[in-house]
Amino acid sequence: MGVFEPLQIFFINIGGMLISPTIMLLLFSSVIMGIVFGATPGLTATLGVALLTTLTYSMDTSTAMVALMGIYVGGVYGGSYTAILVNIPGTAASAATALDGYPLACKGQAGRALGLTTTSSAIGTFIGMMFVVMLSPVISAMALQFTSFEFFLLALFGIVISGTLTSQDLVYKGWIAGFLGLFLATIGRDKLQFYPRFTFGMSELEGGLDLVPVLIGAFGIPQIMSTIRDNFKIGKTKKFDKIIPDFKTIAHNTPAIIRSSLIGVGIGSVPGIGEDIAGWVSYGAAKKASKHPEEFGNGSVEAVISTETANNSCIGGAMIPLLTLGVPGSPPAAMLLGALLLHGIQPGPMLMIDHPTFILDITAILLLASLTMWVCGILLAKQVIKVLKIPTSLFMPVIAVLCVIGSYALGIRIFNLYLMLPIGIIAYFLSEMKYPIAPLIIGVSLGDMCDQNLRRAQMVSQGSFLPVITRPVSLILFILILLLIAGQIPVFQKLQKRIGNRINLILKKKSPKTPEDMKD
């Protein structure tokens, strides 16, 4: 493919979607649905993608991707509505936005804050899309050189780092959740020797666990149960006249937007972490770099722009490892992985060979989804707020029915319901005990990759692990995994602290003395 051919395909895709009333109607509908899912506490972008996946069985792949990317983009952005207007983030991704968005609303600037989050979210999605276009071919070409050892360690790294970074209190809880997911993925006949594992003589388990019912159970059931238990109601929202897209303020905060976009893409590309951590890291970086850090927490415009840019650029970041390596970068991306497999698309290094234009299709959809989100956010905010006044508990029966239909419709199997329900109940109790669910999902998603590549590598190397240290990429991944695990051991933590203090001392001695130091 030449230099200009990808651009030509990209613009042809954009044009094709723009002139199709069905596609544009689907895109607007899915983005609005995503905004409602994101803005409603108890519903998330991941659940939205999961439920919509079940409704795309009969669609062709391109049309299904329009719907799924639309609800993903809208869902990540939608959480900012309740974060700003009632100080309750609709999703974890917008939790950092509430810190300064709500104080702005209290000052009578709710419309301005929503305008800034809408515009910065659209810019963040656009920049994330640019990184998908630029980095995906490079990473895909690099990944073609990977052997089974690299893929095994990459999957293991994804599970370990996801468990490390998403645990609320103890890191080992994240690892346990990840390896529980890995165990679930080994159920059924193995793909290399066709030997049954953990099937207990049940023919339904011989083909392994279907990914979509597992994901629906793990995300849908716990949210239904917790919402019904809490009987959550949204309080009175702050009033606003109209959404104001303050382009002058956006232009003034260009450095913050660039920094936050890079943070979002970088964090999104790390397996299993997601948009919420991108928002918090960007908030911390913006506060540290700001000339007015004292304004943070009291209605800082820079803080609102930074968090919303980061969590939406994270979408593009999460798509890069998903499309090029088959490793989802966030929980919604894990759902997209299930959807892609459902539609016969195998993400990974061979994607650009088997489907040369697929990544360009996704980037074109992301661009249109970001524009659609901006239009919907500016024009339809008041209508979305009216929908939020409906008690959340009324949504739950509909969500429950969609969970059941979605799981059953996959292969018309009643067994999928028997699978979804217990996994959902287990996931509910795990989340109540503060075991993160994201590593479990990443473990299920990457289980096949981890298991098959480890065993294949052992067959090829005749039982030797030597290639782990003789191959550069394997060695880097192996060292990273060891550092992540060792970083939780108290002795190693003390050693790290001592080394850090020693380095700071050396740097301080070498740095030129300030007038204050001279006085001392």
PDB file of C-alpha atoms in Angstrom, residues 249-430:
ATOM      1  CA  THR A 249     -10.236  28.922  26.646  1.00  0.00           C
ATOM      2  CA  ILE A 250      -9.577  25.672  24.797  1.00  0.00           C
ATOM      3  CA  ALA A 251      -6.906  27.392  22.656  1.00  0.00           C
ATOM      4  CA  HIS A 252      -5.381  28.968  25.779  1.00  0.00           C
ATOM      5  CA  ASN A 253      -5.012  25.488  27.315  1.00  0.00           C
ATOM      6  CA  THR A 254      -3.380  23.857  24.286  1.00  0.00           C
ATOM      7  CA  PRO A 255      -0.295  22.640  26.249  1.00  0.00           C
ATOM      8  CA  ALA A 256      -2.582  20.969  28.821  1.00  0.00           C
ATOM      9  CA  ILE A 257      -4.564  19.309  26.002  1.00  0.00           C
ATOM     10  CA  ILE A 258      -1.401  17.957  24.332  1.00  0.00           C
ATOM     11  CA  ARG A 259      -0.010  16.688  27.648  1.00  0.00           C
ATOM     12  CA  SER A 260      -3.314  15.078  28.663  1.00  0.00           C
ATOM     13  CA  SER A 261      -3.737  13.439  25.263  1.00  0.00           C
ATOM     14  CA  LEU A 262      -0.298  11.852  25.506  1.00  0.00           C
ATOM     15  CA  ILE A 263      -1.089  10.633  29.035  1.00  0.00           C
ATOM     16  CA  GLY A 264      -4.434   9.228  27.876  1.00  0.00           C
ATOM     17  CA  VAL A 265      -2.965   7.410  24.868  1.00  0.00           C
ATOM     18  CA  GLY A 266      -0.054   6.077  26.937  1.00  0.00           C
ATOM     19  CA  ILE A 267      -2.252   4.771  29.757  1.00  0.00           C
ATOM     20  CA  GLY A 268      -4.865   3.459  27.324  1.00  0.00           C
ATOM     21  CA  SER A 269      -2.250   1.333  25.585  1.00  0.00           C
ATOM     22  CA  VAL A 270      -1.379  -0.461  28.862  1.00  0.00           C
ATOM     23  CA  PRO A 271      -3.588  -3.572  29.094  1.00  0.00           C
ATOM     24  CA  GLY A 272      -6.638  -3.480  31.327  1.00  0.00           C
ATOM     25  CA  ILE A 273      -6.204  -0.089  33.013  1.00  0.00           C
ATOM     26  CA  GLY A 274      -8.734   2.177  31.373  1.00  0.00           C
ATOM     27  CA  GLU A 275     -10.061   5.694  31.286  1.00  0.00           C
ATOM     28  CA  ASP A 276     -10.480   6.359  35.026  1.00  0.00           C
ATOM     29  CA  ILE A 277      -6.751   6.073  35.767  1.00  0.00           C
ATOM     30  CA  ALA A 278      -5.982   8.227  32.718  1.00  0.00           C
ATOM     31  CA  GLY A 279      -8.249  10.939  34.153  1.00  0.00           C
ATOM     32  CA  TRP A 280      -6.620  10.879  37.594  1.00  0.00           C
ATOM     33  CA  VAL A 281      -3.041  10.788  36.274  1.00  0.00           C
ATOM     34  CA  SER A 282      -3.806  13.677  33.938  1.00  0.00           C
ATOM     35  CA  TYR A 283      -5.390  15.622  36.816  1.00  0.00           C
ATOM     36  CA  GLY A 284      -2.252  15.150  38.943  1.00  0.00           C
ATOM     37  CA  ALA A 285       0.062  16.100  36.070  1.00  0.00           C
ATOM     38  CA  ALA A 286      -2.021  19.206  35.274  1.00  0.00           C
ATOM     39  CA  LYS A 287      -1.934  20.337  38.903  1.00  0.00           C
ATOM     40  CA  LYS A 288       1.817  19.845  39.103  1.00  0.00           C
ATOM     41  CA  ALA A 289       2.425  21.770  35.853  1.00  0.00           C
ATOM     42  CA  SER A 290      -0.125  24.535  36.494  1.00  0.00           C
ATOM     43  CA  LYS A 291       0.818  28.134  37.347  1.00  0.00           C
ATOM     44  CA  HIS A 292      -2.227  28.216  39.640  1.00  0.00           C
ATOM     45  CA  PRO A 293      -2.365  24.854  41.445  1.00  0.00           C
ATOM     46  CA  GLU A 294      -4.317  26.497  44.292  1.00  0.00           C
ATOM     47  CA  GLU A 295      -7.345  26.740  41.946  1.00  0.00           C
ATOM     48  CA  PHE A 296      -7.538  22.929  41.602  1.00  0.00           C
ATOM     49  CA  GLY A 297     -10.494  21.634  43.573  1.00  0.00           C
ATOM     50  CA  ASN A 298     -12.175  25.051  43.506  1.00  0.00           C
ATOM     51  CA  GLY A 299     -13.347  25.155  39.893  1.00  0.00           C
ATOM     52  CA  SER A 300     -10.233  25.049  37.735  1.00  0.00           C
ATOM     53  CA  VAL A 301     -10.979  25.132  34.014  1.00  0.00           C
ATOM     54  CA  GLU A 302      -7.572  23.615  33.267  1.00  0.00           C
ATOM     55  CA  ALA A 303      -8.376  20.604  35.471  1.00  0.00           C
ATOM     56  CA  VAL A 304     -11.700  19.931  33.700  1.00  0.00           C
ATOM     57  CA  ILE A 305     -10.097  20.171  30.258  1.00  0.00           C
ATOM     58  CA  SER A 306      -7.179  17.928  31.258  1.00  0.00           C
ATOM     59  CA  THR A 307      -9.251  15.093  32.708  1.00  0.00           C
ATOM     60  CA  GLU A 308     -11.784  14.957  29.881  1.00  0.00           C
ATOM     61  CA  THR A 309      -9.116  15.130  27.176  1.00  0.00           C
ATOM     62  CA  ALA A 310      -7.200  12.282  28.823  1.00  0.00           C
ATOM     63  CA  ASN A 311     -10.100   9.899  29.378  1.00  0.00           C
ATOM     64  CA  ASN A 312     -11.335  10.250  25.791  1.00  0.00           C
ATOM     65  CA  SER A 313      -7.872  10.022  24.186  1.00  0.00           C
ATOM     66  CA  CYS A 314      -7.537   6.800  26.203  1.00  0.00           C
ATOM     67  CA  ILE A 315     -10.051   5.241  23.762  1.00  0.00           C
ATOM     68  CA  GLY A 316      -7.547   5.512  20.902  1.00  0.00           C
ATOM     69  CA  GLY A 317      -4.779   4.271  23.173  1.00  0.00           C
ATOM     70  CA  ALA A 318      -6.843   1.223  24.186  1.00  0.00           C
ATOM     71  CA  MET A 319      -7.527   0.403  20.522  1.00  0.00           C
ATOM     72  CA  ILE A 320      -3.815   0.234  19.612  1.00  0.00           C
ATOM     73  CA  PRO A 321      -2.872  -2.943  21.573  1.00  0.00           C
ATOM     74  CA  LEU A 322      -6.311  -4.415  20.844  1.00  0.00           C
ATOM     75  CA  LEU A 323      -5.967  -4.135  17.078  1.00  0.00           C
ATOM     76  CA  THR A 324      -2.235  -4.827  16.754  1.00  0.00           C
ATOM     77  CA  LEU A 325      -1.584  -7.411  19.488  1.00  0.00           C
ATOM     78  CA  GLY A 326      -5.044  -8.714  20.385  1.00  0.00           C
ATOM     79  CA  VAL A 327      -4.599  -7.338  23.920  1.00  0.00           C
ATOM     80  CA  PRO A 328      -7.448  -5.082  25.152  1.00  0.00           C
ATOM     81  CA  GLY A 329      -6.278  -1.831  26.714  1.00  0.00           C
ATOM     82  CA  SER A 330      -9.404  -1.218  28.829  1.00  0.00           C
ATOM     83  CA  PRO A 331     -12.572  -3.047  29.987  1.00  0.00           C
ATOM     84  CA  PRO A 332     -14.701  -1.621  27.122  1.00  0.00           C
ATOM     85  CA  ALA A 333     -11.943  -2.659  24.712  1.00  0.00           C
ATOM     86  CA  ALA A 334     -12.197  -6.190  26.169  1.00  0.00           C
ATOM     87  CA  MET A 335     -15.866  -6.149  25.178  1.00  0.00           C
ATOM     88  CA  LEU A 336     -14.882  -4.949  21.715  1.00  0.00           C
ATOM     89  CA  LEU A 337     -12.490  -7.902  21.496  1.00  0.00           C
ATOM     90  CA  GLY A 338     -15.439 -10.220  22.164  1.00  0.00           C
ATOM     91  CA  ALA A 339     -17.479  -8.409  19.513  1.00  0.00           C
ATOM     92  CA  LEU A 340     -14.685  -8.642  16.939  1.00  0.00           C
ATOM     93  CA  LEU A 341     -14.248 -12.383  17.535  1.00  0.00           C
ATOM     94  CA  LEU A 342     -18.008 -12.767  17.267  1.00  0.00           C
ATOM     95  CA  HIS A 343     -17.907 -11.156  13.823  1.00  0.00           C
ATOM     96  CA  GLY A 344     -15.001 -13.333  12.657  1.00  0.00           C
ATOM     97  CA  ILE A 345     -12.278 -10.692  13.018  1.00  0.00           C
ATOM     98  CA  GLN A 346      -9.146 -11.892  14.839  1.00  0.00           C
ATOM     99  CA  PRO A 347      -7.242  -8.847  16.207  1.00  0.00           C
ATOM    100  CA  GLY A 348      -3.459  -9.123  16.278  1.00  0.00           C
ATOM    101  CA  PRO A 349      -0.415  -8.823  14.016  1.00  0.00           C
ATOM    102  CA  MET A 350      -2.161 -10.635  11.153  1.00  0.00           C
ATOM    103  CA  LEU A 351      -5.074  -8.184  11.138  1.00  0.00           C
ATOM    104  CA  MET A 352      -3.384  -5.834   8.671  1.00  0.00           C
ATOM    105  CA  ILE A 353      -2.706  -8.790   6.352  1.00  0.00           C
ATOM    106  CA  ASP A 354      -6.088 -10.518   6.636  1.00  0.00           C
ATOM    107  CA  HIS A 355      -8.084  -7.248   6.638  1.00  0.00           C
ATOM    108  CA  PRO A 356      -5.769  -4.518   5.244  1.00  0.00           C
ATOM    109  CA  THR A 357      -8.281  -1.669   5.580  1.00  0.00           C
ATOM    110  CA  PHE A 358      -9.857  -2.587   8.922  1.00  0.00           C
ATOM    111  CA  ILE A 359      -7.770  -0.201  11.073  1.00  0.00           C
ATOM    112  CA  LEU A 360      -8.540   2.628   8.638  1.00  0.00           C
ATOM    113  CA  ASP A 361     -12.226   1.755   8.954  1.00  0.00           C
ATOM    114  CA  ILE A 362     -11.980   2.014  12.752  1.00  0.00           C
ATOM    115  CA  THR A 363     -10.168   5.370  12.620  1.00  0.00           C
ATOM    116  CA  ALA A 364     -12.778   6.757  10.236  1.00  0.00           C
ATOM    117  CA  ILE A 365     -15.519   5.642  12.646  1.00  0.00           C
ATOM    118  CA  LEU A 366     -13.644   7.208  15.590  1.00  0.00           C
ATOM    119  CA  LEU A 367     -13.389  10.547  13.759  1.00  0.00           C
ATOM    120  CA  LEU A 368     -17.093  10.616  12.926  1.00  0.00           C
ATOM    121  CA  ALA A 369     -17.994   9.415  16.435  1.00  0.00           C
ATOM    122  CA  SER A 370     -16.034  12.288  18.023  1.00  0.00           C
ATOM    123  CA  LEU A 371     -17.771  14.831  15.763  1.00  0.00           C
ATOM    124  CA  THR A 372     -21.167  13.255  16.459  1.00  0.00           C
ATOM    125  CA  MET A 373     -20.469  13.311  20.193  1.00  0.00           C
ATOM    126  CA  TRP A 374     -19.605  17.024  19.994  1.00  0.00           C
ATOM    127  CA  VAL A 375     -22.807  17.848  18.095  1.00  0.00           C
ATOM    128  CA  CYS A 376     -24.971  15.752  20.461  1.00  0.00           C
ATOM    129  CA  GLY A 377     -23.216  17.192  23.520  1.00  0.00           C
ATOM    130  CA  ILE A 378     -23.747  20.789  22.442  1.00  0.00           C
ATOM    131  CA  LEU A 379     -27.328  20.443  21.173  1.00  0.00           C
ATOM    132  CA  LEU A 380     -28.941  17.692  23.260  1.00  0.00           C
ATOM    133  CA  ALA A 381     -27.612  18.232  26.799  1.00  0.00           C
ATOM    134  CA  LYS A 382     -30.959  19.395  28.224  1.00  0.00           C
ATOM    135  CA  GLN A 383     -32.801  16.416  26.744  1.00  0.00           C
ATOM    136  CA  VAL A 384     -30.231  14.007  28.237  1.00  0.00           C
ATOM    137  CA  ILE A 385     -30.658  15.646  31.647  1.00  0.00           C
ATOM    138  CA  LYS A 386     -34.421  14.980  31.407  1.00  0.00           C
ATOM    139  CA  VAL A 387     -33.708  11.271  30.807  1.00  0.00           C
ATOM    140  CA  LEU A 388     -31.512  11.236  33.931  1.00  0.00           C
ATOM    141  CA  LYS A 389     -34.510  12.257  36.056  1.00  0.00           C
ATOM    142  CA  ILE A 390     -35.975   8.786  35.477  1.00  0.00           C
ATOM    143  CA  PRO A 391     -35.054   6.655  38.537  1.00  0.00           C
ATOM    144  CA  THR A 392     -32.092   4.426  37.734  1.00  0.00           C
ATOM    145  CA  SER A 393     -33.846   1.395  39.228  1.00  0.00           C
ATOM    146  CA  LEU A 394     -36.411   1.598  36.378  1.00  0.00           C
ATOM    147  CA  PHE A 395     -33.622   0.994  33.857  1.00  0.00           C
ATOM    148  CA  MET A 396     -32.521  -2.176  35.583  1.00  0.00           C
ATOM    149  CA  PRO A 397     -35.318  -4.559  34.436  1.00  0.00           C
ATOM    150  CA  VAL A 398     -34.589  -3.495  30.850  1.00  0.00           C
ATOM    151  CA  ILE A 399     -30.860  -4.068  31.397  1.00  0.00           C
ATOM    152  CA  ALA A 400     -31.583  -7.481  32.944  1.00  0.00           C
ATOM    153  CA  VAL A 401     -33.747  -8.523  29.981  1.00  0.00           C
ATOM    154  CA  LEU A 402     -31.053  -7.375  27.529  1.00  0.00           C
ATOM    155  CA  CYS A 403     -28.446  -9.382  29.460  1.00  0.00           C
ATOM    156  CA  VAL A 404     -30.588 -12.508  29.202  1.00  0.00           C
ATOM    157  CA  ILE A 405     -31.466 -12.012  25.527  1.00  0.00           C
ATOM    158  CA  GLY A 406     -27.887 -11.162  24.619  1.00  0.00           C
ATOM    159  CA  SER A 407     -26.427 -14.226  26.299  1.00  0.00           C
ATOM    160  CA  TYR A 408     -29.079 -16.594  24.956  1.00  0.00           C
ATOM    161  CA  ALA A 409     -28.986 -15.223  21.413  1.00  0.00           C
ATOM    162  CA  LEU A 410     -25.313 -16.196  21.054  1.00  0.00           C
ATOM    163  CA  GLY A 411     -25.739 -19.594  19.462  1.00  0.00           C
ATOM    164  CA  ILE A 412     -29.319 -19.870  20.860  1.00  0.00           C
ATOM    165  CA  ARG A 413     -27.899 -21.730  23.862  1.00  0.00           C
ATOM    166  CA  ILE A 414     -29.733 -21.923  27.183  1.00  0.00           C
ATOM    167  CA  PHE A 415     -26.409 -23.012  28.702  1.00  0.00           C
ATOM    168  CA  ASN A 416     -25.098 -19.448  28.227  1.00  0.00           C
ATOM    169  CA  LEU A 417     -27.686 -18.271  30.787  1.00  0.00           C
ATOM    170  CA  TYR A 418     -26.482 -20.925  33.257  1.00  0.00           C
ATOM    171  CA  LEU A 419     -23.009 -19.544  32.626  1.00  0.00           C
ATOM    172  CA  MET A 420     -23.823 -15.826  32.832  1.00  0.00           C
ATOM    173  CA  LEU A 421     -25.765 -15.907  36.104  1.00  0.00           C
ATOM    174  CA  PRO A 422     -23.245 -17.661  38.415  1.00  0.00           C
ATOM    175  CA  ILE A 423     -20.353 -15.682  36.967  1.00  0.00           C
ATOM    176  CA  GLY A 424     -22.336 -12.483  37.595  1.00  0.00           C
ATOM    177  CA  ILE A 425     -23.082 -13.471  41.207  1.00  0.00           C
ATOM    178  CA  ILE A 426     -19.430 -14.420  41.813  1.00  0.00           C
ATOM    179  CA  ALA A 427     -18.333 -11.104  40.266  1.00  0.00           C
ATOM    180  CA  TYR A 428     -20.761  -9.224  42.536  1.00  0.00           C
ATOM    181  CA  PHE A 429     -19.333 -10.784  45.709  1.00  0.00           C
ATOM    182  CA  LEU A 430     -15.778 -10.307  44.437  1.00  0.00           C
TER     183      LEU A 430
END
